[in-house]
Amino acid sequence: MSHITKCSINSIKNINFNCSNTYNFRRSIISYQNNAFRHYFNDTDLIHLGLILSRRLSFFLTNLTIGLSLSLELLPQLSSPLNSNRPTRQIPTPPPSLLWYFASRNKLVGDIPSSICNSSSLKVLSLWNNSFNGTIPECIGNLSSSLSHIDLWNNNFHGKIPESFAKYCTLQSFRINNNQIGGSLPRSLGNCKDLNLLDVGNNKLNDTFPNWLGNLDHLQVLVLRSNKFFGQMDNSDVTVSFSRLRIIDLSRNNFSGYLPTNFFKNLHSVRKGHENKLEPEYMEDVSDYVAFNFAYGLSFTVKGSATEFQSLLTKWMVIDFSDNQFFGELPKTLGELHSLIIVNLSHNCLTGPIPSSLGDLSELESLDLSSNKFQGRIPTELTNLGFLEVLNLSQNNLEGPIPQGKQFDTFTNDSYKENLGLCGLPLSKRCDNYRGTLVKFDRDDDELNWKFSILMGYGCGLVLGLSMGYIVFATGKPWWLIRIVERVQQRFTKR
């Protein structure tokens, strides 16, 4: 215990810190985090010590964000390796004055004790990645007037989400994904005006799309993935904004109807994000000189595979509506969301052409439109997407030549498979039947209309000219035509 010689420990449940300076105190925390106490205390003692340290540090460290953030991760980082082969255990009851309760990445089982609701000063409740198999206490909703972050993801909670969130709810993040929770989203969540992140993915929730969340001006991330949500999104009777929303994941549900045009129009952060030249920031809560990364462990399908993020930048823009029952054509307004990085609309029933306006998504890195019923040709405007790394247009009804050049030269056959009408590289099917045809076919119907009108005019003029020529050569001098010309000449001569 050479790293903590400046601090004396009198009792495991009553610790006296007698550190001569904050530097040595920070070293104490680091040495504790690196298992300096392994040989002195058992697991239960370490839990109590972690809780006490969390409480005490709230009074000690004011300017040392690093030291304090280490203390916040104190318990999980110690107990994870220590408990890998130890029996499971119940969660210890926290003291009432506790500000941060971090007990994630353990083997804690059972219920969350209702006594936790006596901790009226609690700001962060982080119990993710355990083996809890009870229900979420109803009184947690009442604590939302003090709580800023609730992390209960990766457990086995069942039952329903607490119904009564406080009128002056201060929650910034609420994460209960990867559990067995059913029922519906409580409307009282609308009281949480500061909510930035809501992740209820991978549960058994059965509800319609929560349009009422559009009134939360700070909501940036909404994840409803892998539940039983149903119905249409575009409700003309509801005026919603979602102006700050930049990540929405509705994949693997039962949503239906047309894609929500008005919803896309209101995503102002995604529409105008490319205009913001400021440095991107991480999603974290910086308060009381503590930087709390509340987006840690968020998971999305990125470029075809599930990706877990250790941290999340505010410039990350995602729309994932895959594995639903949306139908109809793709709205052209989707092309106005210029800051999008990921678009996944695969495994739906979408029809019609792929809008050329998607070529305006200058930041796009992944586009998945596979397993739909899109028709027509691939717009050549998509070759303008300089950052596009993943393109999946497979299992549609597309036809015609595949655009060439730039990023399109990097895509393989898998991007286009099961589109019997497509031809050209990288496919082995040649485009002999499409020589001389117009590849750049859309911008969209208006452009086709005026081109068609010009061609019709040329065609009619050609037919009339040939007809007149035939008459002249067949009848000799057409005297009627000569007389008309002579009269016109006489009029101009008199003038």
One Martini backbone bead per residue (centre of mass of N, CA, C, O) as a GRO file, in nm:
protein
  495
    1MET     BB    1   0.059   0.062   0.020
    2SER     BB    2   0.243   0.300  -0.096
    3HIS     BB    3   0.021   0.505  -0.228
    4ILE     BB    4  -0.127   0.544   0.089
    5THR     BB    5   0.056   0.676   0.322
    6LYS     BB    6  -0.112   0.961   0.359
    7CYS     BB    7  -0.343   0.756   0.441
    8SER     BB    8  -0.585   0.674   0.684
    9ILE     BB    9  -0.738   0.364   0.806
   10ASN     BB   10  -0.976   0.285   1.055
   11SER     BB   11  -1.241   0.206   0.886
   12ILE     BB   12  -1.446   0.069   0.656
   13LYS     BB   13  -1.711   0.258   0.770
   14ASN     BB   14  -1.483   0.481   0.882
   15ILE     BB   15  -1.327   0.715   0.703
   16ASN     BB   16  -1.001   0.867   0.715
   17PHE     BB   17  -0.880   1.146   0.556
   18ASN     BB   18  -0.510   1.241   0.552
   19CYS     BB   19  -0.435   1.431   0.317
   20SER     BB   20  -0.196   1.660   0.216
   21ASN     BB   21  -0.296   1.628  -0.088
   22THR     BB   22  -0.453   1.591  -0.392
   23TYR     BB   23  -0.243   1.422  -0.533
   24ASN     BB   24  -0.234   1.188  -0.325
   25PHE     BB   25  -0.533   1.131  -0.342
   26ARG     BB   26  -0.537   1.046  -0.635
   27ARG     BB   27  -0.339   0.811  -0.592
   28SER     BB   28  -0.525   0.655  -0.409
   29ILE     BB   29  -0.742   0.599  -0.613
   30ILE     BB   30  -0.569   0.456  -0.820
   31SER     BB   31  -0.469   0.230  -0.632
   32TYR     BB   32  -0.750   0.122  -0.576
   33GLN     BB   33  -0.819   0.066  -0.872
   34ASN     BB   34  -0.546  -0.128  -0.875
   35ASN     BB   35  -0.588  -0.328  -0.621
   36ALA     BB   36  -0.454  -0.258  -0.327
   37PHE     BB   37  -0.707  -0.406  -0.150
   38ARG     BB   38  -0.727  -0.713  -0.204
   39HIS     BB   39  -0.561  -0.825   0.063
   40TYR     BB   40  -0.772  -0.683   0.292
   41PHE     BB   41  -1.054  -0.719   0.139
   42ASN     BB   42  -1.360  -0.799   0.072
   43ASP     BB   43  -1.625  -0.759  -0.128
   44THR     BB   44  -1.819  -0.623   0.071
   45ASP     BB   45  -1.621  -0.409   0.165
   46LEU     BB   46  -1.577  -0.280  -0.113
   47ILE     BB   47  -1.860  -0.177  -0.150
   48HIS     BB   48  -1.869   0.006   0.094
   49LEU     BB   49  -1.623   0.169   0.012
   50GLY     BB   50  -1.732   0.274  -0.252
   51LEU     BB   51  -1.971   0.427  -0.132
   52ILE     BB   52  -1.810   0.608   0.059
   53LEU     BB   53  -1.628   0.737  -0.149
   54SER     BB   54  -1.848   0.864  -0.318
   55ARG     BB   55  -1.945   1.046  -0.092
   56ARG     BB   56  -1.677   1.189  -0.006
   57LEU     BB   57  -1.591   1.310  -0.286
   58SER     BB   58  -1.814   1.529  -0.300
   59PHE     BB   59  -1.637   1.709  -0.080
   60PHE     BB   60  -1.339   1.724  -0.192
   61LEU     BB   61  -1.364   1.732  -0.507
   62THR     BB   62  -1.364   2.015  -0.736
   63ASN     BB   63  -1.108   2.032  -0.966
   64LEU     BB   64  -1.088   1.706  -1.012
   65THR     BB   65  -1.208   1.538  -1.265
   66ILE     BB   66  -1.035   1.286  -1.278
   67GLY     BB   67  -1.048   1.189  -0.986
   68LEU     BB   68  -1.361   1.173  -0.976
   69SER     BB   69  -1.412   0.986  -1.216
   70LEU     BB   70  -1.261   0.753  -1.088
   71SER     BB   71  -1.444   0.723  -0.841
   72LEU     BB   72  -1.703   0.653  -1.003
   73GLU     BB   73  -1.544   0.381  -1.119
   74LEU     BB   74  -1.450   0.218  -0.877
   75LEU     BB   75  -1.633  -0.029  -0.831
   76PRO     BB   76  -1.652  -0.171  -1.111
   77GLN     BB   77  -1.342  -0.211  -1.162
   78LEU     BB   78  -1.298  -0.392  -0.913
   79SER     BB   79  -1.538  -0.610  -0.917
   80SER     BB   80  -1.511  -0.751  -1.183
   81PRO     BB   81  -1.245  -0.920  -1.131
   82LEU     BB   82  -1.318  -1.024  -0.840
   83ASN     BB   83  -1.619  -1.161  -0.938
   84SER     BB   84  -1.589  -1.378  -1.169
   85ASN     BB   85  -1.583  -1.637  -0.928
   86ARG     BB   86  -1.827  -1.537  -0.765
   87PRO     BB   87  -2.094  -1.503  -0.601
   88THR     BB   88  -2.382  -1.376  -0.578
   89ARG     BB   89  -2.566  -1.060  -0.490
   90GLN     BB   90  -2.682  -0.810  -0.313
   91ILE     BB   91  -2.776  -0.495  -0.283
   92PRO     BB   92  -2.672  -0.231  -0.124
   93THR     BB   93  -2.761   0.007   0.094
   94PRO     BB   94  -2.775   0.332   0.075
   95PRO     BB   95  -2.710   0.625   0.178
   96PRO     BB   96  -2.901   0.913   0.196
   97SER     BB   97  -2.646   1.116   0.102
   98LEU     BB   98  -2.614   1.014  -0.170
   99LEU     BB   99  -2.514   1.103  -0.509
  100TRP     BB  100  -2.356   0.837  -0.613
  101TYR     BB  101  -2.450   0.521  -0.781
  102PHE     BB  102  -2.200   0.269  -0.838
  103ALA     BB  103  -2.286  -0.089  -0.960
  104SER     BB  104  -2.153  -0.194  -1.207
  105ARG     BB  105  -2.039  -0.488  -1.324
  106ASN     BB  106  -2.188  -0.730  -1.180
  107LYS     BB  107  -2.383  -0.988  -0.968
  108LEU     BB  108  -2.647  -0.860  -0.918
  109VAL     BB  109  -2.956  -0.931  -0.751
  110GLY     BB  110  -3.283  -0.885  -0.775
  111ASP     BB  111  -3.388  -0.608  -0.620
  112ILE     BB  112  -3.457  -0.286  -0.578
  113PRO     BB  113  -3.461  -0.116  -0.311
  114SER     BB  114  -3.687   0.109  -0.176
  115SER     BB  115  -3.471   0.261   0.005
  116ILE     BB  116  -3.345   0.431  -0.228
  117CYS     BB  117  -3.573   0.660  -0.202
  118ASN     BB  118  -3.420   0.805   0.048
  119SER     BB  119  -3.222   0.932  -0.173
  120SER     BB  120  -3.276   1.265  -0.227
  121SER     BB  121  -2.967   1.335  -0.357
  122LEU     BB  122  -2.973   1.174  -0.602
  123LYS     BB  123  -2.818   1.176  -0.939
  124VAL     BB  124  -2.689   0.877  -0.973
  125LEU     BB  125  -2.803   0.561  -1.131
  126SER     BB  126  -2.571   0.279  -1.164
  127LEU     BB  127  -2.677  -0.072  -1.272
  128TRP     BB  128  -2.538  -0.191  -1.502
  129ASN     BB  129  -2.459  -0.504  -1.575
  130ASN     BB  130  -2.641  -0.730  -1.438
  131SER     BB  131  -2.894  -0.958  -1.249
  132PHE     BB  132  -3.155  -0.832  -1.240
  133ASN     BB  133  -3.517  -0.964  -1.170
  134GLY     BB  134  -3.703  -0.737  -1.117
  135THR     BB  135  -3.840  -0.438  -1.040
  136ILE     BB  136  -3.913  -0.110  -1.076
  137PRO     BB  137  -3.947   0.123  -0.869
  138GLU     BB  138  -4.193   0.357  -0.841
  139CYS     BB  139  -4.021   0.577  -0.677
  140ILE     BB  140  -3.826   0.666  -0.903
  141GLY     BB  141  -4.010   0.887  -1.018
  142ASN     BB  142  -3.983   1.075  -0.765
  143LEU     BB  143  -3.660   1.109  -0.800
  144SER     BB  144  -3.658   1.290  -1.072
  145SER     BB  145  -3.607   1.571  -0.915
  146SER     BB  146  -3.284   1.476  -0.876
  147LEU     BB  147  -3.232   1.305  -1.104
  148SER     BB  148  -3.022   1.267  -1.407
  149HIS     BB  149  -2.943   0.944  -1.397
  150ILE     BB  150  -3.054   0.629  -1.552
  151ASP     BB  151  -2.888   0.297  -1.525
  152LEU     BB  152  -3.049  -0.031  -1.628
  153TRP     BB  153  -2.893  -0.183  -1.825
  154ASN     BB  154  -2.837  -0.505  -1.859
  155ASN     BB  155  -3.084  -0.693  -1.754
  156ASN     BB  156  -3.396  -0.853  -1.587
  157PHE     BB  157  -3.619  -0.668  -1.602
  158HIS     BB  158  -3.960  -0.625  -1.519
  159GLY     BB  159  -4.255  -0.506  -1.614
  160LYS     BB  160  -4.276  -0.158  -1.558
  161ILE     BB  161  -4.273   0.162  -1.596
  162PRO     BB  162  -4.287   0.416  -1.420
  163GLU     BB  163  -4.557   0.648  -1.411
  164SER     BB  164  -4.431   0.876  -1.196
  165PHE     BB  165  -4.308   1.160  -1.301
  166ALA     BB  166  -4.206   1.439  -1.215
  167LYS     BB  167  -4.291   1.758  -1.281
  168TYR     BB  168  -3.968   1.838  -1.211
  169CYS     BB  169  -3.793   1.687  -1.402
  170THR     BB  170  -3.414   1.612  -1.434
  171LEU     BB  171  -3.370   1.431  -1.658
  172GLN     BB  172  -3.115   1.329  -1.911
  173SER     BB  173  -3.117   1.009  -1.860
  174PHE     BB  174  -3.281   0.696  -1.993
  175ARG     BB  175  -3.178   0.350  -1.927
  176ILE     BB  176  -3.349   0.018  -2.018
  177ASN     BB  177  -3.205  -0.161  -2.192
  178ASN     BB  178  -3.200  -0.491  -2.197
  179ASN     BB  179  -3.484  -0.627  -2.111
  180GLN     BB  180  -3.840  -0.717  -1.983
  181ILE     BB  181  -4.015  -0.470  -2.057
  182GLY     BB  182  -4.342  -0.353  -2.051
  183GLY     BB  183  -4.587  -0.190  -2.201
  184SER     BB  184  -4.566   0.159  -2.174
  185LEU     BB  185  -4.509   0.483  -2.218
  186PRO     BB  186  -4.499   0.724  -2.000
  187ARG     BB  187  -4.628   1.046  -2.010
  188SER     BB  188  -4.447   1.166  -1.773
  189LEU     BB  189  -4.185   1.199  -1.945
  190GLY     BB  190  -4.276   1.489  -2.042
  191ASN     BB  191  -4.150   1.632  -1.775
  192CYS     BB  192  -3.854   1.587  -1.903
  193LYS     BB  193  -3.707   1.866  -2.032
  194ASP     BB  194  -3.383   1.755  -2.013
  195LEU     BB  195  -3.394   1.532  -2.211
  196ASN     BB  196  -3.148   1.357  -2.418
  197LEU     BB  197  -3.183   1.038  -2.337
  198LEU     BB  198  -3.365   0.752  -2.488
  199ASP     BB  199  -3.345   0.398  -2.384
  200VAL     BB  200  -3.574   0.106  -2.473
  201GLY     BB  201  -3.437  -0.121  -2.592
  202ASN     BB  202  -3.492  -0.447  -2.582
  203ASN     BB  203  -3.804  -0.520  -2.527
  204LYS     BB  204  -4.186  -0.525  -2.451
  205LEU     BB  205  -4.305  -0.286  -2.582
  206ASN     BB  206  -4.657  -0.155  -2.624
  207ASP     BB  207  -4.686   0.096  -2.875
  208THR     BB  208  -4.692   0.397  -2.993
  209PHE     BB  209  -4.575   0.667  -3.118
  210PRO     BB  210  -4.410   0.932  -2.928
  211ASN     BB  211  -4.502   1.239  -3.011
  212TRP     BB  212  -4.486   1.386  -2.725
  213LEU     BB  213  -4.163   1.408  -2.730
  214GLY     BB  214  -4.143   1.669  -2.917
  215ASN     BB  215  -4.149   1.872  -2.654
  216LEU     BB  216  -3.845   1.797  -2.617
  217ASP     BB  217  -3.584   2.021  -2.667
  218HIS     BB  218  -3.327   1.807  -2.576
  219LEU     BB  219  -3.373   1.575  -2.761
  220GLN     BB  220  -3.129   1.348  -2.929
  221VAL     BB  221  -3.196   1.044  -2.824
  222LEU     BB  222  -3.386   0.770  -2.986
  223VAL     BB  223  -3.462   0.435  -2.854
  224LEU     BB  224  -3.692   0.158  -2.988
  225ARG     BB  225  -3.566  -0.100  -3.030
  226SER     BB  226  -3.694  -0.402  -3.010
  227ASN     BB  227  -4.022  -0.415  -3.010
  228LYS     BB  228  -4.399  -0.337  -3.016
  229PHE     BB  229  -4.433  -0.117  -3.201
  230PHE     BB  230  -4.701   0.075  -3.365
  231GLY     BB  231  -4.802   0.217  -3.645
  232GLN     BB  232  -4.817   0.546  -3.721
  233MET     BB  233  -4.630   0.852  -3.743
  234ASP     BB  234  -4.809   1.037  -3.934
  235ASN     BB  235  -4.974   1.280  -3.745
  236SER     BB  236  -5.178   1.550  -3.822
  237ASP     BB  237  -5.289   1.607  -3.515
  238VAL     BB  238  -4.975   1.638  -3.450
  239THR     BB  239  -4.750   1.872  -3.304
  240VAL     BB  240  -4.410   1.840  -3.383
  241SER     BB  241  -4.053   1.858  -3.362
  242PHE     BB  242  -3.757   1.743  -3.293
  243SER     BB  243  -3.518   1.962  -3.330
  244ARG     BB  244  -3.268   1.793  -3.167
  245LEU     BB  245  -3.281   1.546  -3.319
  246ARG     BB  246  -3.016   1.285  -3.438
  247ILE     BB  247  -3.118   1.006  -3.307
  248ILE     BB  248  -3.301   0.728  -3.465
  249ASP     BB  249  -3.436   0.407  -3.339
  250LEU     BB  250  -3.692   0.175  -3.496
  251SER     BB  251  -3.604  -0.098  -3.512
  252ARG     BB  252  -3.778  -0.379  -3.485
  253ASN     BB  253  -4.091  -0.338  -3.556
  254ASN     BB  254  -4.456  -0.230  -3.634
  255PHE     BB  255  -4.439  -0.016  -3.830
  256SER     BB  256  -4.640   0.195  -4.046
  257GLY     BB  257  -4.677   0.333  -4.341
  258TYR     BB  258  -4.567   0.624  -4.413
  259LEU     BB  259  -4.325   0.820  -4.428
  260PRO     BB  260  -4.239   1.100  -4.221
  261THR     BB  261  -4.225   1.403  -4.355
  262ASN     BB  262  -4.263   1.600  -4.111
  263PHE     BB  263  -4.046   1.479  -3.937
  264PHE     BB  264  -3.807   1.549  -4.124
  265LYS     BB  265  -3.854   1.861  -4.130
  266ASN     BB  266  -3.801   1.886  -3.797
  267LEU     BB  267  -3.484   1.808  -3.824
  268HIS     BB  268  -3.280   2.061  -3.764
  269SER     BB  269  -3.005   1.938  -3.674
  270VAL     BB  270  -2.975   1.774  -3.945
  271ARG     BB  271  -3.013   2.001  -4.157
  272LYS     BB  272  -2.788   2.218  -4.001
  273GLY     BB  273  -2.520   2.079  -3.903
  274HIS     BB  274  -2.319   2.161  -4.146
  275GLU     BB  275  -2.316   2.476  -4.050
  276ASN     BB  276  -2.157   2.383  -3.803
  277LYS     BB  277  -1.815   2.481  -3.713
  278LEU     BB  278  -1.793   2.353  -3.457
  279GLU     BB  279  -1.678   2.162  -3.229
  280PRO     BB  280  -1.728   1.864  -3.133
  281GLU     BB  281  -1.911   1.693  -2.882
  282TYR     BB  282  -1.969   1.526  -2.602
  283MET     BB  283  -2.184   1.317  -2.432
  284GLU     BB  284  -2.211   1.509  -2.136
  285ASP     BB  285  -2.205   1.573  -1.781
  286VAL     BB  286  -2.120   1.896  -1.654
  287SER     BB  287  -2.100   1.875  -1.301
  288ASP     BB  288  -1.940   1.941  -1.026
  289TYR     BB  289  -1.673   1.881  -1.191
  290VAL     BB  290  -1.818   1.652  -1.362
  291ALA     BB  291  -1.765   1.397  -1.615
  292PHE     BB  292  -2.050   1.240  -1.753
  293ASN     BB  293  -2.088   0.947  -1.952
  294PHE     BB  294  -2.416   0.880  -2.070
  295ALA     BB  295  -2.329   0.718  -2.362
  296TYR     BB  296  -2.224   0.466  -2.263
  297GLY     BB  297  -2.280   0.179  -2.471
  298LEU     BB  298  -2.400   0.254  -2.718
  299SER     BB  299  -2.610   0.098  -2.977
  300PHE     BB  300  -2.552   0.039  -3.333
  301THR     BB  301  -2.614   0.013  -3.671
  302VAL     BB  302  -2.302   0.003  -3.849
  303LYS     BB  303  -2.231  -0.090  -4.149
  304GLY     BB  304  -2.394  -0.382  -4.078
  305SER     BB  305  -2.310  -0.353  -3.764
  306ALA     BB  306  -2.276  -0.382  -3.438
  307THR     BB  307  -2.214  -0.085  -3.232
  308GLU     BB  308  -2.012   0.021  -2.962
  309PHE     BB  309  -1.995   0.307  -2.756
  310GLN     BB  310  -1.787   0.488  -2.545
  311SER     BB  311  -1.860   0.744  -2.716
  312LEU     BB  312  -2.048   1.055  -2.816
  313LEU     BB  313  -2.097   1.258  -3.069
  314THR     BB  314  -2.291   1.534  -3.177
  315LYS     BB  315  -2.246   1.461  -3.500
  316TRP     BB  316  -2.419   1.216  -3.478
  317MET     BB  317  -2.624   1.083  -3.754
  318VAL     BB  318  -2.938   0.890  -3.728
  319ILE     BB  319  -3.137   0.657  -3.939
  320ASP     BB  320  -3.350   0.378  -3.814
  321PHE     BB  321  -3.619   0.186  -3.998
  322SER     BB  322  -3.577  -0.102  -3.982
  323ASP     BB  323  -3.783  -0.361  -3.966
  324ASN     BB  324  -4.071  -0.297  -4.099
  325GLN     BB  325  -4.395  -0.151  -4.261
  326PHE     BB  326  -4.316   0.042  -4.469
  327PHE     BB  327  -4.455   0.252  -4.729
  328GLY     BB  328  -4.387   0.373  -5.025
  329GLU     BB  329  -4.223   0.652  -5.087
  330LEU     BB  330  -3.941   0.838  -5.085
  331PRO     BB  331  -3.873   1.120  -4.950
  332LYS     BB  332  -3.712   1.408  -5.060
  333THR     BB  333  -3.654   1.535  -4.771
  334LEU     BB  334  -3.421   1.345  -4.693
  335GLY     BB  335  -3.209   1.521  -4.868
  336GLU     BB  336  -3.212   1.767  -4.635
  337LEU     BB  337  -3.031   1.582  -4.435
  338HIS     BB  338  -2.705   1.667  -4.453
  339SER     BB  339  -2.582   1.518  -4.170
  340LEU     BB  340  -2.600   1.240  -4.241
  341ILE     BB  341  -2.444   0.910  -4.179
  342ILE     BB  342  -2.699   0.719  -4.122
  343VAL     BB  343  -2.897   0.494  -4.341
  344ASN     BB  344  -3.183   0.275  -4.249
  345LEU     BB  345  -3.446   0.106  -4.469
  346SER     BB  346  -3.459  -0.180  -4.437
  347HIS     BB  347  -3.703  -0.403  -4.443
  348ASN     BB  348  -3.950  -0.316  -4.629
  349CYS     BB  349  -4.218  -0.154  -4.859
  350LEU     BB  350  -4.067   0.018  -5.061
  351THR     BB  351  -4.118   0.239  -5.339
  352GLY     BB  352  -4.002   0.335  -5.625
  353PRO     BB  353  -3.775   0.566  -5.655
  354ILE     BB  354  -3.464   0.690  -5.611
  355PRO     BB  355  -3.376   0.976  -5.498
  356SER     BB  356  -3.153   1.220  -5.603
  357SER     BB  357  -3.135   1.382  -5.324
  358LEU     BB  358  -2.930   1.184  -5.183
  359GLY     BB  359  -2.678   1.335  -5.313
  360ASP     BB  360  -2.688   1.568  -5.066
  361LEU     BB  361  -2.549   1.367  -4.853
  362SER     BB  362  -2.233   1.460  -4.775
  363GLU     BB  363  -2.192   1.270  -4.489
  364LEU     BB  364  -2.236   0.997  -4.594
  365GLU     BB  365  -2.148   0.638  -4.504
  366SER     BB  366  -2.445   0.490  -4.490
  367LEU     BB  367  -2.654   0.288  -4.723
  368ASP     BB  368  -2.977   0.117  -4.659
  369LEU     BB  369  -3.220  -0.034  -4.911
  370SER     BB  370  -3.281  -0.313  -4.858
  371SER     BB  371  -3.551  -0.504  -4.889
  372ASN     BB  372  -3.745  -0.395  -5.121
  373LYS     BB  373  -3.933  -0.204  -5.407
  374PHE     BB  374  -3.745  -0.068  -5.585
  375GLN     BB  375  -3.726   0.138  -5.879
  376GLY     BB  376  -3.530   0.166  -6.138
  377ARG     BB  377  -3.264   0.372  -6.118
  378ILE     BB  378  -2.955   0.471  -6.031
  379PRO     BB  379  -2.848   0.753  -5.924
  380THR     BB  380  -2.575   0.949  -6.015
  381GLU     BB  381  -2.568   1.137  -5.757
  382LEU     BB  382  -2.435   0.920  -5.562
  383THR     BB  383  -2.135   0.990  -5.655
  384ASN     BB  384  -2.114   1.249  -5.451
  385LEU     BB  385  -2.049   1.050  -5.212
  386GLY     BB  386  -1.739   1.073  -5.060
  387PHE     BB  387  -1.807   0.892  -4.770
  388LEU     BB  388  -1.902   0.632  -4.891
  389GLU     BB  389  -1.874   0.286  -4.766
  390VAL     BB  390  -2.186   0.189  -4.762
  391LEU     BB  391  -2.380  -0.017  -4.999
  392ASN     BB  392  -2.738  -0.126  -5.002
  393LEU     BB  393  -2.950  -0.258  -5.289
  394SER     BB  394  -3.060  -0.517  -5.234
  395GLN     BB  395  -3.352  -0.655  -5.301
  396ASN     BB  396  -3.488  -0.537  -5.573
  397ASN     BB  397  -3.613  -0.346  -5.885
  398LEU     BB  398  -3.365  -0.270  -6.035
  399GLU     BB  399  -3.226  -0.083  -6.323
  400GLY     BB  400  -2.965  -0.067  -6.518
  401PRO     BB  401  -2.700   0.117  -6.489
  402ILE     BB  402  -2.422   0.142  -6.300
  403PRO     BB  403  -2.265   0.366  -6.154
  404GLN     BB  404  -1.959   0.545  -6.201
  405GLY     BB  405  -1.727   0.620  -5.978
  406LYS     BB  406  -1.562   0.664  -5.714
  407GLN     BB  407  -1.719   0.492  -5.470
  408PHE     BB  408  -1.840   0.282  -5.679
  409ASP     BB  409  -1.557   0.133  -5.724
  410THR     BB  410  -1.577  -0.018  -5.418
  411PHE     BB  411  -1.812  -0.194  -5.487
  412THR     BB  412  -1.985  -0.487  -5.474
  413ASN     BB  413  -2.213  -0.725  -5.557
  414ASP     BB  414  -2.368  -0.709  -5.278
  415SER     BB  415  -2.502  -0.421  -5.338
  416TYR     BB  416  -2.690  -0.567  -5.605
  417LYS     BB  417  -2.832  -0.808  -5.539
  418GLU     BB  418  -3.135  -0.902  -5.666
  419ASN     BB  419  -3.120  -0.723  -5.952
  420LEU     BB  420  -3.207  -0.816  -6.265
  421GLY     BB  421  -3.174  -0.518  -6.422
  422LEU     BB  422  -2.886  -0.495  -6.369
  423CYS     BB  423  -2.575  -0.335  -6.489
  424GLY     BB  424  -2.254  -0.360  -6.469
  425LEU     BB  425  -2.027  -0.263  -6.279
  426PRO     BB  426  -1.947  -0.548  -6.094
  427LEU     BB  427  -2.102  -0.696  -6.289
  428SER     BB  428  -2.128  -0.934  -6.553
  429LYS     BB  429  -2.346  -0.768  -6.675
  430ARG     BB  430  -2.417  -0.615  -6.957
  431CYS     BB  431  -2.515  -0.289  -7.137
  432ASP     BB  432  -2.615  -0.320  -7.445
  433ASN     BB  433  -2.929  -0.223  -7.419
  434TYR     BB  434  -2.818   0.086  -7.299
  435ARG     BB  435  -2.713   0.223  -7.537
  436GLY     BB  436  -2.778   0.573  -7.550
  437THR     BB  437  -2.898   0.609  -7.291
  438LEU     BB  438  -3.032   0.769  -7.014
  439VAL     BB  439  -2.889   0.783  -6.700
  440LYS     BB  440  -2.971   1.076  -6.617
  441PHE     BB  441  -3.308   1.073  -6.527
  442ASP     BB  442  -3.314   1.259  -6.266
  443ARG     BB  443  -3.494   1.581  -6.153
  444ASP     BB  444  -3.734   1.465  -6.209
  445ASP     BB  445  -4.020   1.503  -6.370
  446ASP     BB  446  -3.965   1.787  -6.486
  447GLU     BB  447  -3.719   1.717  -6.661
  448LEU     BB  448  -3.866   1.511  -6.837
  449ASN     BB  449  -4.085   1.694  -6.958
  450TRP     BB  450  -3.904   1.906  -7.117
  451LYS     BB  451  -3.753   1.697  -7.285
  452PHE     BB  452  -4.003   1.576  -7.421
  453SER     BB  453  -4.099   1.835  -7.559
  454ILE     BB  454  -3.853   1.880  -7.741
  455LEU     BB  455  -3.867   1.609  -7.892
  456MET     BB  456  -4.150   1.655  -8.009
  457GLY     BB  457  -4.078   1.909  -8.175
  458TYR     BB  458  -3.867   1.782  -8.356
  459GLY     BB  459  -4.043   1.559  -8.471
  460CYS     BB  460  -4.262   1.735  -8.608
  461GLY     BB  461  -4.071   1.904  -8.786
  462LEU     BB  462  -3.958   1.669  -8.948
  463VAL     BB  463  -4.221   1.567  -9.073
  464LEU     BB  464  -4.304   1.834  -9.217
  465GLY     BB  465  -4.049   1.872  -9.392
  466LEU     BB  466  -4.067   1.606  -9.550
  467SER     BB  467  -4.344   1.656  -9.671
  468MET     BB  468  -4.279   1.916  -9.832
  469GLY     BB  469  -4.052   1.796 -10.005
  470TYR     BB  470  -4.221   1.586 -10.150
  471ILE     BB  471  -4.417   1.783 -10.293
  472VAL     BB  472  -4.211   1.940 -10.459
  473PHE     BB  473  -4.086   1.693 -10.617
  474ALA     BB  474  -4.367   1.573 -10.727
  475THR     BB  475  -4.504   1.866 -10.863
  476GLY     BB  476  -4.304   2.072 -10.865
  477LYS     BB  477  -4.422   2.373 -10.898
  478PRO     BB  478  -4.582   2.541 -10.645
  479TRP     BB  479  -4.781   2.804 -10.727
  480TRP     BB  480  -4.908   2.876 -10.456
  481LEU     BB  481  -4.633   2.929 -10.314
  482ILE     BB  482  -4.518   3.147 -10.504
  483ARG     BB  483  -4.744   3.360 -10.465
  484ILE     BB  484  -4.701   3.405 -10.167
  485VAL     BB  485  -4.407   3.504 -10.188
  486GLU     BB  486  -4.460   3.747 -10.386
  487ARG     BB  487  -4.646   3.910 -10.200
  488VAL     BB  488  -4.444   3.949  -9.971
  489GLN     BB  489  -4.234   4.104 -10.146
  490GLN     BB  490  -4.416   4.345 -10.232
  491ARG     BB  491  -4.462   4.459  -9.949
  492PHE     BB  492  -4.160   4.516  -9.883
  493THR     BB  493  -4.113   4.709 -10.133
  494LYS     BB  494  -4.317   4.936 -10.063
  495ARG     BB  495  -4.168   4.999  -9.781
   0.00000   0.00000   0.00000
